[in-house]
Amino acid sequence: LAKTTQPISMDSYEGQEVNITCSHNNIATNDYITWYQQFPSQGPRFIIQGYKTKVTNEVASLFIPADRKSSTLSLPRVSLSDTAVYYCLVGDIADKLIFGTGTRLQVFP
Amino acid sequence: KAGVTQTPRYLIKTRGQQVTLSCSPISGHRSVSWYQQTPGQGLQFLFEYFSETQRNKGNFPGRFSGRQFSNSRSEMNVSTLELGDSALYLCASSPASTSGSGETQYFGPGTRLLVL
């Protein structure tokens, strides 16, 4: 079961790009990397998922190096509404998905 | 498509009582997972149901149980409530079209349970 390590918290200002890196040294060959966003008192919301290289959608990009032992979630030009906790997960349901402590992102005006 | 729905959204119970929470997954999704979230322990996996069978279980006591119906709707039950059971209980569904990696879970808004 791959364990993930993320920074506890990050601060940013509106309009900046934010990069959150997650370490997952024991990632298995079949594991995907998934990021979720959670606002207080709400369920986590899927942001992006990838297996290797780069994945981009309308809200974020996910960069995965060749060795897949880490991944970086990139949020372009954050706004106040991006203030939330971001979780990095590795694996699938069969691995009993484990949410770590996540990264608390605070965006300032 | 409608998202995952959970009922009730808020609940207050007293110690020793039992509670049943309900979750309706996204239409077509066959897997339902339950999580408990508390400030101290974070998000913890309770169990997962697929085709009316419990497929995975987390490290919670037997007071926590669940079931899934033929329409994929799921219920979670907690018996003999303790103060420490106060938490946000989240339900998540996924298509479970394959048994491999890559399944994305879609979470409901949660049920906030307060045990007095």
CSV table of N, CA and C in Angstrom, one decimal, chain B residues 1 4 11-12 32 40 42 44 49 53-54 58 63-64 69 78-80 82 86 93-95 97 104-106 111:
chain,number,residue,atom,x,y,z
B,1,LYS,N,-26.0,14.1,-14.8
B,1,LYS,CA,-26.3,13.1,-13.8
B,1,LYS,C,-26.4,13.7,-12.4
B,4,VAL,N,-23.9,12.1,-5.8
B,4,VAL,CA,-24.1,11.3,-4.6
B,4,VAL,C,-25.0,12.0,-3.6
B,11,LEU,N,-27.5,15.2,12.2
B,11,LEU,CA,-28.2,14.2,13.1
B,11,LEU,C,-27.6,14.4,14.5
B,12,ILE,N,-28.5,14.4,15.5
B,12,ILE,CA,-28.0,14.5,16.8
B,12,ILE,C,-28.5,13.3,17.6
B,32,VAL,N,-19.9,1.5,-3.5
B,32,VAL,CA,-20.1,2.5,-2.6
B,32,VAL,C,-19.2,2.3,-1.4
B,40,GLY,N,-9.4,15.1,14.5
B,40,GLY,CA,-8.2,14.5,15.0
B,40,GLY,C,-7.6,13.3,14.2
B,42,GLY,N,-8.7,12.7,10.8
B,42,GLY,CA,-8.8,12.9,9.4
B,42,GLY,C,-9.8,12.0,8.7
B,44,GLN,N,-11.0,8.6,7.3
B,44,GLN,CA,-10.7,7.2,7.5
B,44,GLN,C,-11.7,6.3,6.8
B,49,TYR,N,-18.7,-1.4,-0.5
B,49,TYR,CA,-19.7,-2.4,-0.9
B,49,TYR,C,-19.7,-2.4,-2.5
B,53,THR,N,-22.2,-6.8,-1.7
B,53,THR,CA,-21.2,-7.5,-0.8
B,53,THR,C,-20.2,-6.6,-0.3
B,54,GLN,N,-19.8,-6.8,0.9
B,54,GLN,CA,-18.7,-6.0,1.4
B,54,GLN,C,-17.4,-6.5,0.8
B,58,GLY,N,-12.2,-1.3,6.6
B,58,GLY,CA,-11.2,-0.6,7.4
B,58,GLY,C,-11.1,-1.1,8.8
B,63,ARG,N,-19.2,-2.3,15.8
B,63,ARG,CA,-20.4,-1.5,15.9
B,63,ARG,C,-20.8,-0.7,14.6
B,64,PHE,N,-19.8,-0.6,13.8
B,64,PHE,CA,-20.0,0.0,12.5
B,64,PHE,C,-20.3,-1.1,11.4
B,69,PHE,N,-28.0,-2.4,-1.3
B,69,PHE,CA,-29.2,-3.0,-1.8
B,69,PHE,C,-29.0,-3.2,-3.3
B,78,VAL,N,-24.5,2.5,12.9
B,78,VAL,CA,-23.6,2.5,14.0
B,78,VAL,C,-24.4,2.2,15.3
B,79,SER,N,-24.1,1.2,16.0
B,79,SER,CA,-24.8,0.8,17.2
B,79,SER,C,-24.1,1.3,18.4
B,80,THR,N,-24.8,1.4,19.5
B,80,THR,CA,-24.2,1.8,20.8
B,80,THR,C,-23.3,3.0,20.6
B,82,GLU,N,-21.0,6.2,20.7
B,82,GLU,CA,-20.1,6.7,21.7
B,82,GLU,C,-19.8,8.2,21.3
B,86,SER,N,-18.9,11.1,17.0
B,86,SER,CA,-19.2,12.3,16.4
B,86,SER,C,-18.3,12.6,15.3
B,93,SER,N,-19.1,7.0,-4.3
B,93,SER,CA,-19.5,6.0,-5.3
B,93,SER,C,-18.5,6.0,-6.4
B,94,SER,N,-18.4,4.9,-7.1
B,94,SER,CA,-17.5,4.8,-8.3
B,94,SER,C,-18.2,3.8,-9.2
B,95,PRO,N,-17.8,3.9,-10.5
B,95,PRO,CA,-18.4,2.9,-11.5
B,95,PRO,C,-18.1,1.5,-11.2
B,97,SER,N,-16.3,-0.4,-12.9
B,97,SER,CA,-16.4,-1.1,-14.1
B,97,SER,C,-15.3,-2.1,-14.3
B,104,THR,N,-12.2,6.4,-10.0
B,104,THR,CA,-12.4,7.7,-9.3
B,104,THR,C,-13.6,7.6,-8.5
B,105,GLN,N,-13.5,8.1,-7.2
B,105,GLN,CA,-14.6,8.1,-6.3
B,105,GLN,C,-15.2,9.5,-6.3
B,106,TYR,N,-16.5,9.5,-6.3
B,106,TYR,CA,-17.3,10.8,-6.2
B,106,TYR,C,-18.0,10.8,-4.9
B,111,THR,N,-22.9,13.3,6.1
B,111,THR,CA,-23.9,13.4,7.2
B,111,THR,C,-23.1,13.8,8.4
